[in-house]
DNA sequence: CCGTTTTGATTGAACGTTCAATCAGTCCGT
DNA sequence: ACGGACTGATTGAACGTTCAATCAAAACGG
């Protein structure tokens, strides 16, 4: 997810952005230092300030980029709504995921908590939630039009499912890998969808 | 919630703990400093080290205390399971809540993210989740015995509902007060419970 | 095509601040 | 006068940020 760009960035500014992303994933926001970013892309830490105003600006741009990437990836393609839907939450509900995904999820949650005290982060996550919510309701509407889903308040369902998935992220980012509760949540989420969304 | 003790602590050690709690609520973990704790309880900041090993030990003890309090408060009393259940998630789903509750929720989420990199915090939140999960399944079992709820996998439902509520906490801690999605989530959660738990 | 100038990238050293933790010494009840 | 409670000053490390200096390459003028 949103990792392609960060693998072979061209231009120094982009390399710094990619290095920031990787450092964030590995060490988290709390332990992010300019010198660690320097280590990551093998240049002097002070070079960062030749391309960016401040550490915060850098992190925010990184976050914005991540959200943008996801946005461009979702807006289209609402064929096969049920498969898309299961794919969507499957990405979060799989057990035994790789370390990178685990770290990425934890990073998103950690950055999100910054929003409670910082206006700029709040804006980003507000937008991110809107993007996801629109994608989900599009999926639901498409399913209803095709007769695969039953009539329902799509925005309400979208907000609800998204909240649950946000909860999955937070619990995942704290608990051990492959916890037992994951299967429970998946099963009960399926049951909810059967009861409220899917047409039997 | 778990605020009684922190209002009139006796003994210096307890005063420090209470001051830590209040400072945490007001400034969050990231901006918690020893001197800010000192300001809060009107003694010298260095006194902290006369009673506690380190800052981390202090915060951990504070968190442990919060969880303990909640534990003692829940284990009994599973009469009127439906009312208890609604009261339980009502506390998180009310709109227009006071600043203190908002801050308390944000604090819990912020501390929780520490768990991804720190074993000690992970243990605490693992325990906290177990406490909540047991409380919820007790409620559900009690409801089933009384014939108010239908037969279901209580642990599975408990894990699922708790995950959703965790998501509510995370979204609440980031978004503005009184957001529109809250009512959506509440309505859809009710619908889920009607469909899967409550006997009509 | 050569020499000069300009520009942007890059570096290492240094500064100023913040903060956890320490310590030597004072206060005070018994 | 002894011991625990308490304080203010201090230390040392970490870190964001600045800055003067270097370097490579491009642009340019003759």
Coordinates of C-alpha atoms (C1' of nucleotides) in Angstrom, one line a residue:
Chain A
X1 CA 0.0 0.0 0.0
X2 CA 1.4 3.3 -1.2
X3 CA 4.9 1.9 -1.2
X4 CA 5.8 1.9 -4.9
X5 CA 6.9 5.5 -5.0
X6 CA 9.0 5.2 -1.9
X7 CA 11.1 2.5 -3.4
X8 CA 12.9 4.4 -6.2
X9 CA 12.5 8.1 -5.7
X10 CA 14.3 10.4 -8.1
X11 CA 15.4 13.8 -7.1
X12 CA 16.9 14.7 -3.7
X13 CA 13.7 16.1 -2.3
X14 CA 11.8 12.9 -3.1
X15 CA 14.6 10.8 -1.6
X16 CA 14.3 12.7 1.6
X17 CA 10.6 12.1 1.6
X18 CA 11.1 8.4 1.0
X19 CA 13.7 8.2 3.7
X20 CA 11.4 9.9 6.1
X21 CA 8.7 7.4 5.3
X22 CA 11.0 4.5 5.9
X23 CA 12.3 5.9 9.1
X24 CA 8.8 6.6 10.3
X25 CA 7.8 3.0 9.6
X26 CA 10.8 1.6 11.3
X27 CA 11.1 3.9 14.4
X28 CA 7.7 5.5 14.7
X29 CA 7.0 9.2 15.0
X30 CA 8.1 9.5 18.6
X31 CA 11.6 8.3 17.8
X32 CA 11.9 10.1 14.5
X33 CA 15.0 12.3 14.4
X34 CA 16.5 14.3 11.6
X35 CA 19.8 12.4 12.0
X36 CA 18.0 9.1 11.6
X37 CA 16.5 10.3 8.4
X38 CA 20.0 11.3 7.4
X39 CA 21.3 7.8 8.1
X40 CA 18.5 6.3 6.0
X41 CA 19.3 8.1 2.8
X42 CA 23.1 8.3 3.3
X43 CA 23.4 12.1 3.2
X44 CA 24.0 14.7 5.8
X45 CA 21.1 15.4 8.1
X46 CA 21.4 19.1 7.6
X47 CA 20.6 18.7 3.9
X48 CA 17.1 18.1 5.0
X49 CA 16.8 21.8 5.8
X50 CA 17.9 22.8 2.3
X51 CA 14.7 21.2 1.0
X52 CA 12.2 21.5 3.8
X53 CA 11.3 24.2 6.2
X54 CA 11.1 22.0 9.3
X55 CA 10.7 18.5 10.6
X56 CA 6.9 19.0 10.9
X57 CA 6.5 20.2 7.4
X58 CA 8.4 17.1 6.2
X59 CA 6.3 14.6 8.1
X60 CA 3.1 16.3 7.1
X61 CA 4.1 16.2 3.4
X62 CA 4.8 12.5 3.9
X63 CA 1.4 11.9 5.4
X64 CA -0.3 13.9 2.7
X65 CA 1.5 11.9 0.1
X66 CA 0.4 8.6 1.6
X67 CA -3.3 9.8 1.7
X68 CA -3.1 11.1 -1.8
X69 CA -1.8 7.8 -3.1
X70 CA -4.6 5.9 -1.5
X71 CA -7.1 8.4 -2.8
X72 CA -6.0 7.9 -6.4
X73 CA -6.2 4.2 -6.0
X74 CA -9.7 3.9 -4.8
X75 CA -12.1 6.4 -6.4
X76 CA -12.7 4.3 -9.5
X77 CA -13.5 0.6 -9.8
X78 CA -16.7 -0.2 -7.9
X79 CA -17.5 -3.3 -10.0
X80 CA -17.9 -6.5 -8.0
X81 CA -18.8 -4.6 -4.8
X82 CA -18.9 -7.6 -2.6
X83 CA -15.4 -8.7 -3.6
X84 CA -14.1 -5.2 -3.2
X85 CA -15.7 -4.9 0.2
X86 CA -14.2 -8.1 1.5
X87 CA -10.8 -7.2 -0.1
X88 CA -11.0 -3.8 1.7
X89 CA -11.4 -5.1 5.2
X90 CA -9.5 -8.3 4.4
X91 CA -6.3 -6.2 4.2
X92 CA -6.8 -5.2 7.8
X93 CA -8.3 -8.5 9.1
X94 CA -5.8 -11.0 7.8
X95 CA -3.8 -12.7 10.4
X96 CA -0.1 -13.3 10.3
X97 CA 0.7 -10.3 8.2
X98 CA 4.2 -9.1 7.4
X99 CA 6.1 -6.8 9.7
X100 CA 5.9 -3.9 7.2
X101 CA 2.1 -3.9 7.1
X102 CA 2.1 -4.1 10.9
X103 CA 4.4 -1.2 11.2
X104 CA 2.5 0.8 8.6
X105 CA -0.7 0.3 10.5
X106 CA 0.9 1.3 13.8
X107 CA 2.4 4.4 12.1
X108 CA -1.0 5.5 10.8
X109 CA -2.5 5.2 14.2
X110 CA 0.4 7.0 15.9
X111 CA 0.2 9.9 13.4
X112 CA -3.6 10.0 14.0
X113 CA -3.2 10.6 17.7
X114 CA -1.2 13.8 16.8
X115 CA -4.4 15.1 15.4
X116 CA -5.9 15.7 18.8
X117 CA -3.5 18.5 19.5
X118 CA -2.4 19.6 16.0
X119 CA -4.7 21.3 13.5
X120 CA -2.6 20.3 10.5
X121 CA -2.7 16.6 11.3
X122 CA -6.4 16.9 12.1
X123 CA -7.1 18.2 8.6
X124 CA -5.2 15.4 7.0
X125 CA -7.1 12.7 8.8
X126 CA -10.4 14.4 8.3
X127 CA -9.8 14.3 4.6
X128 CA -8.5 10.7 4.8
X129 CA -11.7 9.6 6.6
X130 CA -13.8 11.4 4.0
X131 CA -12.0 9.7 1.2
X132 CA -12.5 6.3 2.7
X133 CA -16.1 7.0 3.6
X134 CA -16.9 8.0 0.1
X135 CA -15.2 5.0 -1.3
X136 CA -17.2 2.7 0.9
X137 CA -20.6 4.3 0.2
X138 CA -19.8 4.2 -3.5
X139 CA -19.2 0.5 -3.1
X140 CA -22.5 0.1 -1.2
X141 CA -24.5 2.1 -3.6
X142 CA -23.1 0.1 -6.5
X143 CA -24.0 -3.1 -4.7
X144 CA -27.5 -1.8 -4.2
X145 CA -28.0 -0.8 -7.8
X146 CA -26.8 -4.3 -8.9
X147 CA -29.3 -5.9 -6.5
X148 CA -26.5 -7.7 -4.6
X149 CA -27.0 -5.5 -1.4
X150 CA -30.2 -4.6 0.2
X151 CA -31.4 -1.0 0.5
X152 CA -29.8 0.8 3.4
X153 CA -28.4 4.0 4.7
X154 CA -25.1 3.7 2.9
X155 CA -23.4 6.6 4.6
X156 CA -24.4 5.3 8.0
X157 CA -23.2 1.8 7.2
X158 CA -20.0 3.2 5.8
X159 CA -19.3 5.3 8.9
X160 CA -20.0 2.3 11.1
X161 CA -17.8 -0.1 9.2
X162 CA -15.0 2.4 9.0
X163 CA -15.1 3.0 12.7
X164 CA -14.8 -0.7 13.4
X165 CA -11.9 -1.0 11.0
X166 CA -10.3 2.0 12.8
X167 CA -10.7 0.0 15.9
X168 CA -9.0 -3.0 14.3
X169 CA -6.1 -0.8 13.4
X170 CA -5.7 0.5 16.9
X171 CA -5.9 -2.9 18.5
X172 CA -3.6 -4.4 15.9
X173 CA -1.0 -1.7 16.5
X174 CA -0.8 -2.6 20.2
X175 CA -1.4 -6.3 20.5
X176 CA 0.8 -9.2 19.4
X177 CA 0.8 -10.5 15.9
X178 CA -1.9 -13.0 15.1
X179 CA -4.2 -12.5 18.1
X180 CA -7.2 -14.6 18.7
X181 CA -9.7 -11.8 18.7
X182 CA -9.0 -11.0 15.0
X183 CA -10.9 -14.1 13.9
X184 CA -13.8 -13.2 16.2
X185 CA -14.1 -9.8 14.8
X186 CA -14.0 -11.0 11.2
X187 CA -16.7 -13.6 11.9
X188 CA -18.9 -11.1 13.6
X189 CA -18.4 -8.5 11.0
X190 CA -19.4 -11.0 8.3
X191 CA -22.5 -11.8 10.4
X192 CA -23.4 -8.2 10.6
X193 CA -23.0 -7.7 6.9
X194 CA -25.1 -10.8 6.2
X195 CA -27.8 -9.4 8.5
X196 CA -27.8 -5.8 7.3
X197 CA -26.1 -5.5 3.9
X198 CA -25.8 -8.6 1.8
X199 CA -28.9 -10.0 0.1
X200 CA -29.0 -13.7 1.1
Chain B
X1 CA -14.6 7.5 35.3
X2 CA -11.7 6.6 37.6
X3 CA -11.4 10.2 38.7
X4 CA -12.5 10.0 42.4
X5 CA -9.2 9.0 43.8
X6 CA -7.3 11.6 41.8
X7 CA -9.3 14.4 43.4
X8 CA -8.1 14.2 47.0
X9 CA -5.1 11.9 47.3
X10 CA -3.4 11.6 50.7
X11 CA 0.3 11.0 51.0
X12 CA 2.9 12.6 48.8
X13 CA 3.3 9.6 46.6
X14 CA -0.3 9.6 45.8
X15 CA -0.3 13.3 45.2
X16 CA 2.4 12.9 42.6
X17 CA 0.4 10.1 41.0
X18 CA -2.7 12.3 40.9
X19 CA -0.7 15.3 39.5
X20 CA 0.7 13.0 36.8
X21 CA -2.8 12.0 35.9
X22 CA -4.0 15.5 35.6
X23 CA -1.0 16.7 33.7
X24 CA -1.4 13.7 31.3
X25 CA -5.0 14.6 30.7
X26 CA -4.2 18.2 30.1
X27 CA -1.0 18.0 28.0
X28 CA -0.9 14.4 26.8
X29 CA 1.9 12.0 27.0
X30 CA 4.1 13.6 24.4
X31 CA 4.2 16.9 26.2
X32 CA 4.5 15.4 29.7
X33 CA 7.5 16.8 31.6
X34 CA 8.6 16.3 35.1
X35 CA 8.5 20.1 35.7
X36 CA 4.9 20.2 34.5
X37 CA 4.0 17.6 37.0
X38 CA 5.8 19.7 39.6
X39 CA 3.7 22.7 38.7
X40 CA 0.6 20.7 39.1
X41 CA 1.2 19.6 42.7
X42 CA 3.0 22.7 44.0
X43 CA 6.1 20.9 45.1
X44 CA 9.5 20.7 43.6
X45 CA 9.8 18.6 40.4
X46 CA 12.8 16.8 41.8
X47 CA 10.7 15.4 44.6
X48 CA 9.3 13.1 42.0
X49 CA 12.5 11.1 42.0
X50 CA 12.4 10.7 45.7
X51 CA 9.3 8.6 45.3
X52 CA 9.6 7.1 41.9
X53 CA 12.4 5.5 39.9
X54 CA 11.8 7.2 36.6
X55 CA 9.2 9.1 34.6
X56 CA 8.2 5.9 32.8
X57 CA 7.6 4.0 36.1
X58 CA 5.4 6.9 37.1
X59 CA 3.3 6.9 34.0
X60 CA 3.0 3.1 34.0
X61 CA 1.8 3.1 37.6
X62 CA -0.7 5.8 36.7
X63 CA -2.0 3.7 33.8
X64 CA -2.1 0.6 36.0
X65 CA -4.1 2.5 38.6
X66 CA -6.6 3.7 36.0
X67 CA -7.2 0.2 34.7
X68 CA -7.4 -1.3 38.2
X69 CA -10.1 1.3 39.1
X70 CA -12.1 0.3 36.1
X71 CA -11.7 -3.3 36.9
X72 CA -13.1 -3.0 40.4
X73 CA -16.0 -1.1 39.1
X74 CA -17.2 -3.5 36.5
X75 CA -16.8 -7.1 37.7
X76 CA -20.0 -7.2 39.7
X77 CA -23.4 -5.9 38.8
X78 CA -24.7 -7.6 35.7
X79 CA -28.3 -7.1 36.5
X80 CA -30.4 -5.3 33.8
X81 CA -27.9 -6.3 31.1
X82 CA -29.5 -4.3 28.3
X83 CA -29.4 -1.1 30.3
X84 CA -25.8 -1.8 31.4
X85 CA -24.8 -2.5 27.8
X86 CA -26.3 0.7 26.5
X87 CA -24.8 2.7 29.4
X88 CA -21.5 1.1 28.6
X89 CA -21.2 2.3 25.0
X90 CA -23.3 5.3 25.7
X91 CA -20.4 6.8 27.6
X92 CA -18.4 6.7 24.4
X93 CA -21.1 7.5 22.0
X94 CA -22.7 10.6 23.6
X95 CA -22.3 13.7 21.6
X96 CA -21.2 17.0 23.1
X97 CA -19.3 15.6 25.9
X98 CA -17.2 17.6 28.3
X99 CA -13.6 18.5 27.6
X100 CA -12.3 16.3 30.4
X101 CA -13.9 13.2 28.9
X102 CA -12.6 14.1 25.5
X103 CA -9.1 14.5 26.9
X104 CA -9.4 11.3 28.9
X105 CA -10.3 9.3 25.8
X106 CA -7.5 10.9 23.8
X107 CA -5.1 10.1 26.6
X108 CA -6.1 6.4 26.6
X109 CA -5.5 6.2 22.9
X110 CA -2.2 8.0 23.0
X111 CA -0.9 5.7 25.8
X112 CA -2.2 2.7 23.8
X113 CA 0.0 3.6 20.8
X114 CA 3.0 3.3 23.1
X115 CA 2.2 -0.4 23.4
X116 CA 3.4 -1.1 19.9
X117 CA 7.0 -0.4 20.9
X118 CA 7.0 -0.9 24.7
X119 CA 6.4 -4.3 26.3
X120 CA 5.2 -2.8 29.6
X121 CA 2.5 -0.7 28.1
X122 CA 1.5 -3.7 25.9
X123 CA 0.9 -5.8 29.0
X124 CA -1.3 -3.1 30.6
X125 CA -3.5 -2.8 27.6
X126 CA -3.7 -6.5 27.0
X127 CA -5.0 -6.8 30.5
X128 CA -7.3 -3.8 30.1
X129 CA -8.8 -5.5 27.0
X130 CA -9.3 -8.7 28.9
X131 CA -11.0 -6.9 31.7
X132 CA -13.4 -5.2 29.3
X133 CA -14.0 -8.3 27.3
X134 CA -14.8 -10.4 30.3
X135 CA -17.2 -7.7 31.6
X136 CA -19.0 -7.6 28.2
X137 CA -19.3 -11.3 27.9
X138 CA -20.6 -11.5 31.4
X139 CA -23.2 -8.9 30.5
X140 CA -24.2 -10.9 27.4
X141 CA -24.3 -14.2 29.3
X142 CA -26.5 -12.7 31.9
X143 CA -28.8 -11.4 29.2
X144 CA -29.0 -14.8 27.6
X145 CA -29.8 -16.5 30.9
X146 CA -32.6 -14.0 31.5
X147 CA -34.0 -14.6 28.0
X148 CA -33.5 -10.9 27.0
X149 CA -30.7 -11.7 24.6
X150 CA -30.6 -14.5 22.1
X151 CA -28.1 -17.3 22.1
X152 CA -24.8 -16.2 20.5
X153 CA -21.1 -16.5 20.7
X154 CA -20.7 -14.1 23.6
X155 CA -16.9 -13.8 23.4
X156 CA -17.1 -13.2 19.7
X157 CA -19.7 -10.5 20.0
X158 CA -17.7 -9.0 22.9
X159 CA -14.5 -8.8 20.9
X160 CA -16.4 -7.3 18.0
X161 CA -18.2 -4.6 19.9
X162 CA -15.1 -3.7 21.8
X163 CA -13.2 -3.3 18.6
X164 CA -15.9 -0.9 17.3
X165 CA -15.8 1.0 20.6
X166 CA -12.0 1.2 20.3
X167 CA -12.5 2.7 16.9
X168 CA -14.9 5.2 18.3
X169 CA -12.2 6.3 20.8
X170 CA -9.6 6.7 18.2
X171 CA -11.9 8.7 15.9
X172 CA -13.1 10.8 18.7
X173 CA -9.7 11.6 19.9
X174 CA -8.8 13.0 16.5
X175 CA -12.0 14.6 15.1
X176 CA -13.8 17.7 16.2
X177 CA -16.3 17.6 19.1
X178 CA -19.8 16.5 18.1
X179 CA -19.1 15.1 14.7
X180 CA -21.9 13.9 12.5
X181 CA -20.6 10.3 12.1
X182 CA -21.2 9.6 15.8
X183 CA -25.0 9.4 15.4
X184 CA -24.5 7.2 12.4
X185 CA -22.3 4.8 14.3
X186 CA -24.7 4.7 17.2
X187 CA -27.7 4.0 15.0
X188 CA -25.9 1.3 13.1
X189 CA -24.6 -0.3 16.3
X190 CA -28.1 -0.4 17.6
X191 CA -29.3 -2.0 14.4
X192 CA -26.6 -4.6 14.7
X193 CA -27.5 -5.4 18.3
X194 CA -31.2 -5.6 17.3
X195 CA -30.3 -8.0 14.5
X196 CA -27.8 -10.2 16.4
X197 CA -28.2 -9.8 20.2
X198 CA -31.5 -8.3 21.4
X199 CA -34.6 -10.5 21.4
X200 CA -37.2 -8.5 19.7
Chain C
dC1 C1' 36.7 25.7 -26.9
dC2 C1' 38.4 27.6 -22.8
dG3 C1' 38.1 30.4 -18.5
dT4 C1' 35.0 32.6 -15.5
dT5 C1' 30.8 33.0 -13.0
dT6 C1' 26.8 31.4 -11.0
dT7 C1' 23.9 28.1 -8.9
dG8 C1' 22.3 24.5 -6.2
dA9 C1' 23.7 20.4 -3.5
dT10 C1' 26.1 19.0 0.4
dT11 C1' 28.8 19.0 4.6
dG12 C1' 30.5 19.4 9.5
dA13 C1' 30.6 22.2 13.2
dA14 C1' 28.2 24.9 16.3
dC15 C1' 24.2 27.0 18.9
dG16 C1' 20.3 27.1 21.8
dT17 C1' 17.0 24.7 24.1
dT18 C1' 14.6 21.2 26.5
dC19 C1' 14.5 17.8 29.7
dA20 C1' 15.3 13.6 32.6
dA21 C1' 18.0 12.6 36.2
dT22 C1' 21.5 13.7 40.1
dC23 C1' 23.2 15.7 44.1
dA24 C1' 24.4 18.4 47.9
dG25 C1' 22.2 20.6 51.2
dT26 C1' 18.0 22.4 54.1
dC27 C1' 13.8 21.8 56.7
dC28 C1' 11.2 19.5 60.1
dG29 C1' 8.9 16.2 63.1
dT30 C1' 10.1 13.1 66.7
Chain D
dA1 C1' 20.2 14.9 66.5
dC2 C1' 18.7 11.6 63.5
dG3 C1' 16.0 10.3 59.3
dG4 C1' 12.9 11.1 55.9
dA5 C1' 10.8 14.9 53.1
dC6 C1' 11.9 18.3 50.2
dT7 C1' 14.4 21.9 47.3
dG8 C1' 17.4 24.5 43.9
dA9 C1' 21.1 24.2 41.3
dT10 C1' 23.4 21.5 38.2
dT11 C1' 24.7 18.0 34.8
dG12 C1' 24.8 15.7 30.6
dA13 C1' 22.7 14.1 26.6
dA14 C1' 19.6 14.6 22.7
dC15 C1' 17.9 17.1 19.3
dG16 C1' 16.1 20.8 16.0
dT17 C1' 18.0 24.2 13.5
dT18 C1' 21.5 27.5 11.6
dC19 C1' 25.4 28.7 9.1
dA20 C1' 29.7 29.3 6.9
dA21 C1' 32.3 26.8 3.8
dT22 C1' 33.1 23.3 0.0
dC23 C1' 32.2 21.1 -4.2
dA24 C1' 30.3 19.8 -8.8
dA25 C1' 28.1 21.0 -12.6
dA26 C1' 25.8 24.1 -15.5
dA27 C1' 25.6 28.6 -17.9
dC28 C1' 27.8 32.0 -20.1
dG29 C1' 31.0 35.3 -22.4
dG30 C1' 34.7 35.9 -25.5

